[in-house]
Protein backbone atom coordinates (compact mmCIF):
# COMPACT_ATOMS: atom_id res chain seq x y z
CA UNK A 1 135.40 -37.65 -36.43
CA UNK A 2 137.24 -40.15 -34.25
CA UNK A 3 140.55 -39.18 -32.66
CA UNK A 4 142.78 -41.74 -30.96
CA UNK A 5 145.49 -40.48 -28.61
CA UNK A 6 148.42 -42.65 -27.53
CA UNK A 7 149.55 -41.43 -24.10
CA UNK A 8 147.45 -39.62 -21.53
CA UNK A 9 149.86 -37.50 -19.54
CA UNK A 10 150.85 -33.88 -20.39
CA UNK A 11 150.53 -33.55 -24.16
CA UNK A 12 147.93 -36.26 -24.63
CA UNK A 13 145.62 -35.10 -21.86
CA UNK A 14 145.84 -31.48 -23.01
CA UNK A 15 145.04 -32.49 -26.59
CA UNK A 16 142.02 -34.50 -25.45
CA UNK A 17 140.58 -31.63 -23.41
CA UNK A 18 141.19 -29.10 -26.19
CA UNK A 19 139.60 -31.39 -28.79
CA UNK A 20 136.46 -31.62 -26.75
CA UNK A 21 136.28 -27.88 -26.22
CA UNK A 22 136.50 -27.39 -29.99
CA UNK A 23 134.30 -30.29 -31.10
CA UNK A 24 131.49 -31.53 -28.86
CA UNK A 25 130.65 -34.42 -31.17
CA UNK A 26 134.12 -35.88 -31.80
CA UNK A 27 134.79 -39.38 -30.49
CA UNK A 28 137.97 -39.21 -28.43
CA UNK A 29 139.76 -42.30 -27.14
CA UNK A 30 142.97 -42.15 -25.10
CA UNK A 31 145.14 -45.22 -24.47
CA UNK A 32 147.51 -44.94 -21.51
CA UNK A 33 149.90 -47.78 -20.66
CA UNK A 34 150.17 -46.88 -16.97
CA UNK A 35 147.34 -46.71 -14.48
CA UNK A 36 147.29 -42.92 -14.32
CA UNK A 37 146.50 -40.01 -16.62
CA UNK A 38 147.24 -36.30 -16.39
CA UNK A 39 149.66 -36.72 -13.52
CA UNK A 40 152.33 -34.31 -12.34
CA UNK A 41 155.74 -35.82 -13.14
CA UNK A 42 157.44 -32.89 -11.46
CA UNK A 43 155.71 -33.66 -8.17
CA UNK A 44 156.81 -37.29 -7.89
CA UNK A 45 160.02 -36.73 -5.84
CA UNK A 46 158.07 -34.62 -3.34
CA UNK A 47 155.70 -37.49 -2.59
CA UNK A 48 158.69 -39.73 -1.84
CA UNK A 49 160.02 -37.12 0.60
CA UNK A 50 156.64 -36.60 2.27
CA UNK A 51 156.22 -32.99 1.15
CA UNK A 52 153.14 -34.15 -0.77
CA UNK A 53 151.37 -36.51 1.60
CA UNK A 54 148.27 -37.59 -0.31
CA UNK A 55 149.04 -39.72 -3.41
CA UNK A 56 145.81 -38.50 -5.00
CA UNK A 57 147.38 -35.03 -5.19
CA UNK A 58 149.76 -36.38 -7.86
CA UNK A 59 146.96 -36.82 -10.39
CA UNK A 60 145.29 -33.75 -11.84
CA UNK A 61 142.53 -35.82 -13.44
CA UNK A 62 141.32 -39.42 -13.29
CA UNK A 63 139.74 -41.42 -16.12
CA UNK A 64 136.41 -40.96 -14.35
CA UNK A 65 136.72 -37.20 -13.90
CA UNK A 66 137.91 -36.82 -17.48
CA UNK A 67 134.87 -38.66 -18.75
CA UNK A 68 132.46 -36.73 -16.52
CA UNK A 69 133.84 -33.37 -17.62
CA UNK A 70 134.86 -33.98 -21.23
CA UNK A 71 133.26 -37.27 -22.29
CA UNK A 72 136.68 -38.58 -23.24
CA UNK A 73 137.17 -42.35 -23.17
CA UNK A 74 140.34 -42.67 -21.07
CA UNK A 75 141.52 -46.28 -21.07
CA UNK A 76 144.35 -46.88 -18.61
CA UNK A 77 146.39 -50.09 -18.55
CA UNK A 78 146.00 -50.23 -22.32
CA UNK A 79 149.18 -50.42 -24.35
CA UNK A 80 149.25 -49.57 -28.05
CA UNK A 81 151.50 -52.21 -29.60
CA UNK A 82 151.48 -51.19 -33.26
CA UNK A 83 150.37 -48.46 -35.67
CA UNK A 84 148.81 -49.27 -39.03
CA UNK A 85 148.74 -46.03 -41.04
CA UNK A 86 147.69 -47.86 -44.22
CA UNK A 87 144.35 -48.89 -42.70
CA UNK A 88 144.22 -46.15 -40.03
CA UNK A 89 144.07 -48.44 -37.00
CA UNK A 90 146.20 -49.12 -33.93
CA UNK A 91 146.75 -52.46 -32.23
CA UNK A 92 145.99 -52.36 -28.50
CA UNK A 93 146.56 -54.76 -25.61
CA UNK A 94 144.54 -54.58 -22.40
CA UNK A 95 147.27 -55.15 -19.82
CA UNK A 96 144.77 -56.30 -17.19
CA UNK A 97 142.93 -58.92 -19.22
CA UNK A 98 145.39 -59.71 -22.01
CA UNK A 99 142.75 -58.91 -24.63
CA UNK A 100 144.12 -57.61 -27.94
CA UNK A 101 142.19 -55.64 -30.52
CA UNK A 102 142.44 -53.01 -33.24
CA UNK A 103 141.03 -49.52 -32.82
CA UNK A 104 140.25 -47.39 -35.92
CA UNK A 105 140.90 -43.66 -36.11
CA UNK A 106 140.38 -40.70 -38.37
CA UNK A 107 143.13 -38.72 -36.68
CA UNK A 108 145.89 -40.06 -34.44
CA UNK A 109 147.94 -38.17 -31.86
CA UNK A 110 151.12 -39.76 -30.52
CA UNK A 111 152.12 -38.59 -27.05
CA UNK A 112 154.25 -41.49 -25.80
CA UNK A 113 156.66 -39.28 -23.87
CA UNK A 114 160.15 -40.41 -22.97
CA UNK A 115 161.49 -43.23 -20.87
CA UNK A 116 164.36 -43.18 -18.37
CA UNK A 117 167.66 -43.83 -20.08
CA UNK A 118 168.92 -47.22 -18.93
CA UNK A 119 172.43 -47.98 -20.12
CA UNK A 120 173.36 -51.57 -20.77
CA UNK A 121 175.59 -51.99 -17.76
CA UNK A 122 176.33 -55.05 -15.63
CA UNK A 123 173.80 -55.32 -12.79
CA UNK A 124 171.28 -52.92 -14.34
CA UNK A 125 168.39 -55.22 -13.36
CA UNK A 126 169.11 -55.39 -9.63
CA UNK A 127 166.11 -55.22 -7.30
CA UNK A 128 167.48 -52.24 -5.38
CA UNK A 129 168.06 -50.26 -8.57
CA UNK A 130 165.21 -47.86 -9.37
CA UNK A 131 164.10 -45.35 -11.99
CA UNK A 132 161.63 -42.51 -11.45
CA UNK A 133 159.32 -41.50 -14.28
CA UNK A 134 155.77 -42.70 -13.56
CA UNK A 135 153.45 -42.77 -10.57
CA UNK A 136 154.08 -46.51 -10.33
CA UNK A 137 157.83 -45.85 -10.12
CA UNK A 138 157.14 -43.41 -7.31
CA UNK A 139 155.08 -45.90 -5.31
CA UNK A 140 157.76 -48.55 -5.80
CA UNK A 141 160.45 -46.30 -4.34
CA UNK A 142 158.20 -45.00 -1.57
CA UNK A 143 157.12 -48.51 -0.57
CA UNK A 144 160.72 -49.73 -0.54
CA UNK A 145 161.80 -46.86 1.70
CA UNK A 146 158.86 -47.35 4.06
CA UNK A 147 159.48 -51.10 4.30
CA UNK A 148 163.28 -51.24 4.47
CA UNK A 149 164.30 -47.83 5.88
CA UNK A 150 167.45 -47.47 3.77
CA UNK A 151 170.07 -45.18 5.23
CA UNK A 152 171.91 -44.30 2.04
CA UNK A 153 171.27 -43.77 -1.65
CA UNK A 154 173.32 -43.12 -4.76
CA UNK A 155 171.65 -41.13 -7.50
CA UNK A 156 173.17 -41.62 -10.93
CA UNK A 157 172.44 -38.32 -12.63
CA UNK A 158 172.28 -34.68 -11.60
CA UNK A 159 169.40 -33.23 -13.59
CA UNK A 160 165.90 -32.31 -12.43
CA UNK A 161 165.02 -35.72 -11.01
CA UNK A 162 168.41 -36.26 -9.41
CA UNK A 163 168.40 -32.90 -7.63
CA UNK A 164 164.78 -33.02 -6.52
CA UNK A 165 165.11 -36.59 -5.30
CA UNK A 166 168.36 -35.76 -3.47
CA UNK A 167 166.55 -33.04 -1.53
CA UNK A 168 163.65 -35.28 -0.62
CA UNK A 169 165.81 -38.22 0.44
CA UNK A 170 167.81 -35.86 2.66
CA UNK A 171 164.52 -34.77 4.23
CA UNK A 172 164.07 -38.43 5.19
CA UNK A 173 167.49 -38.42 6.85
CA UNK A 174 169.28 -40.50 4.23
CA UNK A 175 172.91 -40.11 3.17
CA UNK A 176 172.84 -39.12 -0.50
CA UNK A 177 175.51 -39.16 -3.19
CA UNK A 178 175.03 -37.83 -6.72
CA UNK A 179 177.39 -39.30 -9.30
CA UNK A 180 177.56 -38.42 -12.98
CA UNK A 181 179.99 -38.18 -15.85
CA UNK A 182 179.74 -34.42 -16.59
CA UNK A 183 181.60 -32.18 -14.17
CA UNK A 184 178.48 -30.23 -13.25
CA UNK A 185 174.87 -30.67 -12.23
CA UNK A 186 172.01 -29.29 -14.37
CA UNK A 187 173.25 -29.19 -17.95
CA UNK A 188 171.04 -26.19 -18.96
CA UNK A 189 173.32 -23.99 -16.82
CA UNK A 190 176.84 -22.89 -17.63
CA UNK A 191 179.44 -24.44 -15.36
CA UNK A 192 180.12 -21.13 -13.61
CA UNK A 193 176.45 -20.75 -12.62
CA UNK A 194 176.15 -24.42 -11.70
CA UNK A 195 178.86 -23.77 -9.08
CA UNK A 196 176.25 -22.03 -6.91
CA UNK A 197 173.95 -25.04 -7.17
CA UNK A 198 176.84 -27.31 -6.18
CA UNK A 199 177.56 -25.19 -3.13
CA UNK A 200 173.96 -25.33 -1.94
CA UNK A 201 173.71 -29.09 -2.45
CA UNK A 202 176.97 -29.72 -0.60
CA UNK A 203 175.85 -27.38 2.20
CA UNK A 204 172.90 -29.70 2.81
CA UNK A 205 175.09 -32.76 3.12
CA UNK A 206 174.84 -34.24 -0.37
CA UNK A 207 178.09 -35.74 -1.62
CA UNK A 208 178.93 -34.86 -5.22
CA UNK A 209 180.98 -37.21 -7.36
CA UNK A 210 181.23 -35.26 -10.60
CA UNK A 211 183.31 -36.31 -13.59
CA UNK A 212 182.81 -39.98 -12.72
CA UNK A 213 181.75 -42.69 -15.16
CA UNK A 214 179.43 -45.44 -13.88
CA UNK A 215 180.42 -48.83 -15.28
CA UNK A 216 178.02 -51.18 -13.52
CA UNK A 217 176.31 -52.30 -10.34
CA UNK A 218 176.83 -55.23 -7.99
CA UNK A 219 175.07 -56.54 -4.88
CA UNK A 220 177.17 -56.53 -1.73
CA UNK A 221 176.44 -56.65 2.01
CA UNK A 222 172.72 -56.20 1.54
CA UNK A 223 173.17 -53.13 -0.62
CA UNK A 224 174.49 -52.07 -4.03
CA UNK A 225 177.97 -51.15 -5.19
CA UNK A 226 178.02 -48.51 -7.93
CA UNK A 227 181.09 -49.43 -9.95
CA UNK A 228 183.11 -46.46 -11.20
CA UNK A 229 185.85 -46.15 -13.77
CA UNK A 230 189.25 -45.49 -12.19
CA UNK A 231 187.77 -45.04 -8.71
CA UNK A 232 186.59 -47.16 -5.79
CA UNK A 233 182.92 -48.21 -5.89
CA UNK A 234 180.22 -46.25 -4.06
CA UNK A 235 178.16 -48.41 -1.70
CA UNK A 236 174.55 -47.62 -0.80
CA UNK A 237 171.33 -49.26 0.33
CA UNK A 238 169.57 -48.22 -2.88
CA UNK A 239 170.38 -46.64 -6.25
CA UNK A 240 168.22 -44.49 -8.51
CA UNK A 241 169.08 -44.05 -12.19
CA UNK A 242 168.32 -40.48 -13.20
CA UNK A 243 170.73 -39.98 -16.07
CA UNK A 244 168.19 -38.60 -18.49
CA UNK A 245 165.38 -39.72 -20.77
CA UNK A 246 165.12 -41.17 -24.26
CA UNK A 247 162.17 -40.59 -26.62
CA UNK A 248 159.82 -43.58 -26.45
CA UNK A 249 159.28 -43.95 -30.19
CA UNK A 250 159.48 -47.65 -31.03
CA UNK A 251 155.91 -47.57 -32.40
CA UNK A 252 156.67 -44.63 -34.68
CA UNK A 253 159.83 -46.28 -35.97
CA UNK A 254 158.09 -49.57 -36.71
CA UNK A 255 155.31 -47.72 -38.53
CA UNK A 256 157.80 -45.93 -40.78
CA UNK A 257 157.39 -42.38 -39.45
CA UNK A 258 160.35 -40.08 -40.11
CA UNK A 259 162.65 -39.82 -37.10
CA UNK A 260 165.17 -37.27 -35.83
CA UNK A 261 167.55 -36.83 -32.90
CA UNK A 262 167.88 -39.92 -30.71
CA UNK A 263 165.06 -41.56 -32.59
CA UNK A 264 162.59 -38.76 -31.85
CA UNK A 265 159.57 -38.17 -34.08
CA UNK A 266 159.93 -35.52 -36.77
CA UNK A 267 157.05 -33.03 -36.90
CA UNK A 268 156.39 -29.73 -38.64
CA UNK A 269 155.23 -26.60 -36.85
CA UNK A 270 151.62 -27.88 -36.99
CA UNK A 271 152.77 -30.98 -35.03
CA UNK A 272 152.10 -33.16 -38.09
CA UNK A 273 154.33 -36.19 -38.65
CA UNK A 274 155.54 -37.46 -42.02
CA UNK A 275 152.40 -39.64 -42.28
CA UNK A 276 149.05 -37.98 -43.06
CA UNK A 277 146.54 -37.71 -40.21
CA UNK A 278 149.14 -38.61 -37.57
CA UNK A 279 150.30 -35.92 -35.15
CA UNK A 280 152.90 -36.14 -32.38
CA UNK A 281 153.56 -34.02 -29.29
CA UNK A 282 155.62 -33.88 -26.10
CA UNK A 283 158.93 -35.39 -25.05
CA UNK A 284 158.99 -37.77 -28.02
CA UNK A 285 159.22 -35.10 -30.73
CA UNK A 286 162.09 -33.10 -32.18
CA UNK A 287 161.54 -29.35 -32.19
CA UNK A 288 163.42 -26.19 -33.16
CA UNK A 289 165.10 -24.11 -30.50
CA UNK A 290 163.53 -20.69 -30.82
CA UNK A 291 166.83 -18.87 -30.14
CA UNK A 292 169.36 -20.85 -32.19
CA UNK A 293 167.03 -22.44 -34.75
CA UNK A 294 168.75 -25.77 -34.12
CA UNK A 295 166.97 -29.11 -33.77
CA UNK A 296 166.62 -30.05 -30.09
CA UNK A 297 164.89 -32.36 -27.64
CA UNK A 298 163.41 -30.67 -24.60
CA UNK A 299 161.60 -32.73 -21.99
CA UNK A 300 159.56 -30.01 -20.31
CA UNK A 301 155.89 -29.90 -19.36
CA UNK A 302 155.19 -26.43 -20.77
CA UNK A 303 156.10 -27.22 -24.39
CA UNK A 304 154.25 -30.57 -24.24
CA UNK A 305 151.04 -28.88 -23.15
CA UNK A 306 151.33 -26.20 -25.84
CA UNK A 307 151.97 -28.83 -28.52
CA UNK A 308 148.93 -30.85 -27.45
CA UNK A 309 146.76 -27.78 -27.81
CA UNK A 310 148.22 -26.99 -31.24
CA UNK A 311 147.64 -30.52 -32.55
CA UNK A 312 144.02 -30.39 -31.37
CA UNK A 313 143.49 -26.99 -33.00
CA UNK A 314 144.74 -28.24 -36.34
CA UNK A 315 142.74 -31.47 -36.21
CA UNK A 316 139.64 -29.33 -35.74
CA UNK A 317 140.38 -27.21 -38.79
CA UNK A 318 142.52 -24.48 -37.29
CA UNK A 319 145.98 -23.32 -38.24
CA UNK A 320 147.99 -23.18 -35.02
CA UNK A 321 151.79 -23.19 -35.19
CA UNK A 322 154.48 -24.15 -32.72
CA UNK A 323 157.08 -21.39 -32.68
CA UNK A 324 159.84 -23.45 -31.11
CA UNK A 325 161.08 -24.20 -27.62
CA UNK A 326 163.02 -21.70 -25.55
CA UNK A 327 163.83 -24.07 -22.70
CA UNK A 328 162.63 -21.91 -19.79
CA UNK A 329 162.96 -23.74 -16.49
CA UNK A 330 163.02 -23.23 -12.74
CA UNK A 331 163.81 -25.65 -9.94
CA UNK A 332 164.21 -25.72 -6.20
CA UNK A 333 167.43 -27.13 -4.80
CA UNK A 334 167.00 -27.12 -1.04
CA UNK A 335 166.77 -23.41 -0.12
CA UNK A 336 168.07 -22.25 -3.50
CA UNK A 337 166.06 -21.40 -6.58
CA UNK A 338 167.78 -21.85 -9.95
CA UNK A 339 166.25 -20.79 -13.25
CA UNK A 340 167.26 -20.49 -16.89
CA UNK A 341 165.83 -19.51 -20.25
CA UNK A 342 167.10 -19.44 -23.81
CA UNK A 343 170.58 -20.84 -24.40
CA UNK A 344 173.53 -20.87 -22.08
CA UNK A 345 176.80 -19.29 -23.17
CA UNK A 346 178.52 -22.58 -23.97
CA UNK A 347 175.62 -23.81 -26.13
CA UNK A 348 175.35 -20.49 -27.96
CA UNK A 349 179.03 -20.62 -28.85
CA UNK A 350 178.71 -24.23 -30.05
CA UNK A 351 175.84 -23.03 -32.25
CA UNK A 352 178.26 -20.62 -33.92
CA UNK A 353 177.10 -17.46 -32.15
CA UNK A 354 179.61 -14.90 -30.90
CA UNK A 355 178.56 -14.05 -27.38
CA UNK A 356 179.18 -11.72 -24.50
CA UNK A 357 177.66 -11.72 -21.02
CA UNK A 358 176.97 -9.54 -18.04
CA UNK A 359 177.11 -11.05 -14.56
CA UNK A 360 175.61 -9.23 -11.60
CA UNK A 361 174.70 -9.89 -7.97
CA UNK A 362 171.61 -7.80 -7.16
CA UNK A 363 169.41 -7.97 -4.08
CA UNK A 364 166.00 -9.63 -4.37
CA UNK A 365 164.39 -6.39 -3.20
CA UNK A 366 165.31 -2.94 -1.88
CA UNK A 367 168.40 -3.18 0.29
CA UNK A 368 166.96 -1.02 3.06
CA UNK A 369 163.93 -3.31 3.45
CA UNK A 370 164.58 -6.31 5.76
CA UNK A 371 165.05 -9.79 4.38
CA UNK A 372 166.65 -9.12 1.02
CA UNK A 373 168.83 -11.90 -0.40
CA UNK A 374 171.52 -11.81 -3.06
CA UNK A 375 170.97 -13.49 -6.39
CA UNK A 376 173.45 -14.11 -9.18
CA UNK A 377 172.36 -13.31 -12.72
CA UNK A 378 174.11 -14.13 -15.97
CA UNK A 379 172.63 -12.64 -19.13
CA UNK A 380 173.93 -13.91 -22.49
CA UNK A 381 173.68 -11.82 -25.65
CA UNK A 382 175.10 -11.74 -29.16
CA UNK A 383 178.13 -9.58 -29.85
CA UNK A 384 177.45 -6.67 -32.14
CA UNK A 385 173.66 -6.98 -32.31
CA UNK A 386 173.25 -7.37 -28.53
CA UNK A 387 170.31 -9.73 -29.23
CA UNK A 388 169.29 -11.52 -26.06
CA UNK A 389 170.15 -15.22 -26.22
CA UNK A 390 169.68 -16.55 -22.70
CA UNK A 391 169.79 -15.95 -18.99
CA UNK A 392 170.51 -17.92 -15.82
CA UNK A 393 169.74 -16.90 -12.25
CA UNK A 394 170.47 -18.58 -8.93
CA UNK A 395 169.30 -17.17 -5.63
CA UNK A 396 166.41 -17.27 -3.23
CA UNK A 397 163.49 -14.86 -3.44
CA UNK A 398 162.48 -13.27 -6.74
CA UNK A 399 164.41 -15.57 -9.07
CA UNK A 400 161.30 -16.92 -10.80
CA UNK A 401 159.94 -13.42 -11.37
CA UNK A 402 163.11 -12.20 -13.09
CA UNK A 403 163.59 -15.28 -15.27
CA UNK A 404 160.04 -14.94 -16.57
CA UNK A 405 160.64 -11.30 -17.48
CA UNK A 406 163.83 -12.28 -19.30
CA UNK A 407 162.05 -15.19 -21.02
CA UNK A 408 159.42 -12.78 -22.35
CA UNK A 409 162.13 -10.36 -23.46
CA UNK A 410 163.96 -13.09 -25.40
CA UNK A 411 160.70 -14.24 -26.99
CA UNK A 412 160.00 -10.66 -28.05
CA UNK A 413 163.39 -10.37 -29.74
CA UNK A 414 164.67 -7.62 -27.46
CA UNK A 415 168.28 -6.59 -27.15
CA UNK A 416 170.14 -6.63 -23.85
CA UNK A 417 170.32 -2.80 -23.59
CA UNK A 418 166.55 -2.58 -24.07
CA UNK A 419 166.08 -4.33 -20.72
CA UNK A 420 166.78 -0.97 -19.11
CA UNK A 421 163.56 0.42 -20.60
CA UNK A 422 161.19 -2.20 -19.13
CA UNK A 423 158.68 -0.60 -16.77
CA UNK A 424 158.63 -3.15 -13.95
CA UNK A 425 156.63 -3.10 -10.73
CA UNK A 426 158.39 -1.73 -7.65
CA UNK A 427 157.70 -1.74 -3.93
CA UNK A 428 160.40 -2.23 -1.28
CA UNK A 429 159.29 -5.76 -0.24
CA UNK A 430 159.40 -6.97 -3.85
CA UNK A 431 162.02 -5.14 -5.85
CA UNK A 432 164.21 -2.07 -6.19
CA UNK A 433 163.48 1.07 -8.14
CA UNK A 434 166.09 -0.23 -10.56
CA UNK A 435 165.05 -3.85 -10.87
CA UNK A 436 167.79 -6.47 -11.41
CA UNK A 437 166.52 -6.92 -14.97
CA UNK A 438 166.88 -3.17 -15.56
CA UNK A 439 170.37 -3.32 -14.05
CA UNK A 440 171.40 -5.96 -16.56
CA UNK A 441 170.16 -3.60 -19.28
CA UNK A 442 172.16 -0.68 -17.89
CA UNK A 443 175.29 -2.81 -17.86
CA UNK A 444 174.76 -3.99 -21.44
CA UNK A 445 174.11 -0.42 -22.56
CA UNK A 446 177.40 0.70 -20.99
CA UNK A 447 179.19 -1.98 -22.99
CA UNK A 448 177.36 -1.08 -26.21
CA UNK A 449 178.23 2.61 -25.84
CA UNK A 450 181.83 1.99 -24.86
CA UNK A 451 181.36 3.46 -21.39
CA UNK A 452 183.10 0.42 -19.93
CA UNK A 453 185.03 -2.61 -21.16
CA UNK A 454 185.10 -5.84 -19.20
CA UNK A 455 187.04 -9.03 -18.71
CA UNK A 456 185.73 -12.40 -17.63
CA UNK A 457 186.66 -15.24 -15.35
CA UNK A 458 188.19 -17.16 -18.24
CA UNK A 459 190.61 -14.29 -18.87
CA UNK A 460 192.07 -14.05 -15.36
CA UNK A 461 194.76 -16.72 -15.56
CA UNK A 462 196.05 -15.31 -18.86
CA UNK A 463 196.54 -11.78 -17.50
CA UNK A 464 200.26 -10.94 -17.44
CA UNK A 465 201.89 -10.73 -14.03
CA UNK A 466 205.08 -9.16 -15.40
CA UNK A 467 204.15 -5.56 -14.63
CA UNK A 468 203.01 -4.73 -18.15
CA UNK A 469 199.44 -4.19 -16.89
CA UNK A 470 198.03 -3.01 -13.57
CA UNK A 471 195.88 -5.49 -11.65
CA UNK A 472 193.75 -3.64 -9.11
CA UNK A 473 191.38 -4.78 -6.36
CA UNK A 474 189.30 -1.84 -5.10
CA UNK A 475 187.58 -3.51 -2.16
CA UNK A 476 188.34 -2.51 1.43
CA UNK A 477 191.57 -3.67 3.01
CA UNK A 478 189.60 -6.02 5.24
CA UNK A 479 187.83 -7.64 2.29
CA UNK A 480 191.12 -7.96 0.43
CA UNK A 481 192.76 -9.64 3.41
CA UNK A 482 189.94 -12.17 3.49
CA UNK A 483 190.86 -13.42 0.03
CA UNK A 484 192.00 -12.02 -3.31
CA UNK A 485 193.35 -13.02 -6.70
CA UNK A 486 197.11 -13.43 -6.86
CA UNK A 487 198.81 -10.45 -8.45
CA UNK A 488 196.03 -7.92 -7.75
CA UNK A 489 197.12 -4.98 -5.60
CA UNK A 490 194.66 -3.30 -3.25
CA UNK A 491 193.57 0.33 -3.39
CA UNK A 492 190.05 0.85 -1.99
CA UNK A 493 187.84 2.74 -4.40
CA UNK A 494 187.24 5.59 -1.95
CA UNK A 495 191.02 6.17 -1.75
CA UNK A 496 191.64 5.86 -5.48
CA UNK A 497 191.66 9.54 -6.45
CA UNK A 498 194.23 10.32 -3.78
CA UNK A 499 196.51 7.44 -4.78
CA UNK A 500 196.62 7.82 -8.57
CA UNK A 501 200.35 8.38 -8.27
CA UNK A 502 200.75 4.67 -7.50
CA UNK A 503 199.44 3.76 -10.96
CA UNK A 504 201.30 4.17 -14.24
CA UNK A 505 199.09 6.01 -16.78
CA UNK A 506 200.47 4.10 -19.76
CA UNK A 507 199.44 0.67 -18.46
CA UNK A 508 195.96 -0.84 -18.92
CA UNK A 509 194.21 -1.36 -15.57
CA UNK A 510 192.16 -4.50 -14.81
CA UNK A 511 189.85 -3.81 -11.90
CA UNK A 512 187.90 -6.11 -9.57
CA UNK A 513 185.68 -5.60 -6.51
CA UNK A 514 183.22 -7.82 -4.66
CA UNK A 515 180.28 -7.65 -7.07
CA UNK A 516 181.32 -5.45 -10.00
CA UNK A 517 179.79 -2.14 -8.88
CA UNK A 518 182.72 -0.52 -7.07
CA UNK A 519 185.11 -1.70 -9.78
CA UNK A 520 182.84 -0.06 -12.38
CA UNK A 521 183.00 3.20 -10.41
CA UNK A 522 186.77 2.83 -10.20
CA UNK A 523 186.95 2.31 -13.97
CA UNK A 524 185.01 5.51 -14.55
CA UNK A 525 187.29 7.43 -12.17
CA UNK A 526 190.39 6.13 -13.91
CA UNK A 527 188.93 6.75 -17.36
CA UNK A 528 188.46 10.36 -16.36
CA UNK A 529 192.22 10.60 -15.89
CA UNK A 530 193.03 8.91 -19.19
CA UNK A 531 193.56 5.31 -18.09
CA UNK A 532 192.50 2.34 -20.24
CA UNK A 533 190.37 0.21 -17.93
CA UNK A 534 188.63 -3.18 -17.82
CA UNK A 535 186.01 -4.16 -15.26
CA UNK A 536 185.77 -7.75 -14.00
CA UNK A 537 182.35 -9.26 -14.79
CA UNK A 538 180.77 -10.71 -11.67
CA UNK A 539 183.21 -9.54 -9.04
CA UNK A 540 185.33 -11.48 -6.56
CA UNK A 541 182.24 -13.14 -5.04
CA UNK A 542 181.55 -14.78 -8.42
CA UNK A 543 185.23 -15.60 -9.03
CA UNK A 544 185.66 -17.18 -5.60
CA UNK A 545 182.53 -19.33 -5.89
CA UNK A 546 183.41 -20.62 -9.34
CA UNK A 547 187.11 -21.30 -8.76
CA UNK A 548 186.42 -22.84 -5.37
CA UNK A 549 183.95 -25.23 -6.94
CA UNK A 550 186.39 -26.14 -9.69
CA UNK A 551 189.06 -26.97 -7.12
CA UNK A 552 186.70 -29.30 -5.26
CA UNK A 553 185.75 -31.10 -8.46
CA UNK A 554 189.33 -31.45 -9.68
CA UNK A 555 190.54 -32.69 -6.30
CA UNK A 556 187.88 -35.40 -6.33
CA UNK A 557 188.15 -36.48 -9.97
CA UNK A 558 190.69 -39.21 -10.76
CA UNK A 559 193.57 -38.30 -13.02
CA UNK A 560 193.58 -39.52 -16.59
CA UNK A 561 189.90 -40.30 -16.57
CA UNK A 562 187.96 -40.43 -19.83
CA UNK A 563 185.56 -37.49 -19.75
């Protein structure tokens, strides 16, 4: 059996190694257009910033090491230019010599990945305009910085690459601006959770121009003007386009394979395309979201590696199935860690799901043990069934641990209240006896059992200020004086029982504190005396961060702009 693989990075390299482990006698040939195989895309920005010093650390395997270990024929600088399913061959061009030839196959795996999205804008071909996707792209940017010592950069796009590159360019002392059309960074997060990422990025001196549309680029004064709609241009010494990726599927289209979203390759759960004996994996394929069941594109290394393994299994006679993508992710943004899994609230609602959430601000470990840091957690679940749909966490220590627990819980089909039952490891340096994940479960259980009702940040402005309801802030007088929501009166929770006479029993009471705990206690006190109560989800800390971020964005965005 001869297997040809187009693309030798995540999915392709994994498929090649798995094929060899399953079939010692198979002939395996991999064609990779670039000069590198099995490299770490996620590490590229950190080489530019000097965090990773040795360029060899970017490649997990070389063609030589792959051959020595697996006897796989890895041919770099070879571009597959056409597929011929009718005669089961591919056309190949050796980019070093110009030689062109046809290579036969019994089975074909397509792992072409995705390419940086490059809009057709004026000036898009300027020399000081870069993209970052391959090792060669990385060396080009690194060499330019080393040679010209630019002092400023504009990054068009605020996803993984934009954020990671912003951090690394700041490490080099450069002035950095991120500009993009959406009014938030990191689309997998809800806007309220993205506010914490914005705050951290601004704190480290990165300028955010959110809600701006880039309309072109122009050379000026030795640098580049980034032309914006309805706003003055942004000038910088260099510009990096990081506005997303597009499936690289021209070969599949020309060969007549069935295509899906944005021209991606359609596959079944065995990673088989519409053409017999051709499989496809990685960023180029359309998959099902495991939570919503919707068709999605997810450019993440984990799914690509799993898909490569599945394709290899099935080529070798197995019956492996891809169960869908959940979209679990984690990233570092300066000192902050941000992570998400499943679907965010906005996406769940667009998918037709009725949602509710709990928002909490737990410590990373036991409060009495030194060094604990606050994190902010948002857990999304379905109304009625309480099925877990997604989670987002921003914080410092312990974020990755909790998101992985929640990812496993979503995969297992658990409900939000069942999180309380998870038996999680505890020691003071690492957690609390009631882990943050357990706490989210306790909160969801209280909602499910009617112990407490809540209101959310989107409800605050609509609350009547005409005296028909009671708006109550139960923080200390000092906290209240430091900032509060207009219309909320202050009675500290520890004084509440003695001041019940100030509240009218017939009026519903909407209660807020700093994080949601004291207001929950206040709600239970008031409920004991017959009051109808609602607890604010997330507390004033959450409200202040989100509304403060919104003000900054709205103040910066031009009026009347097409969003």
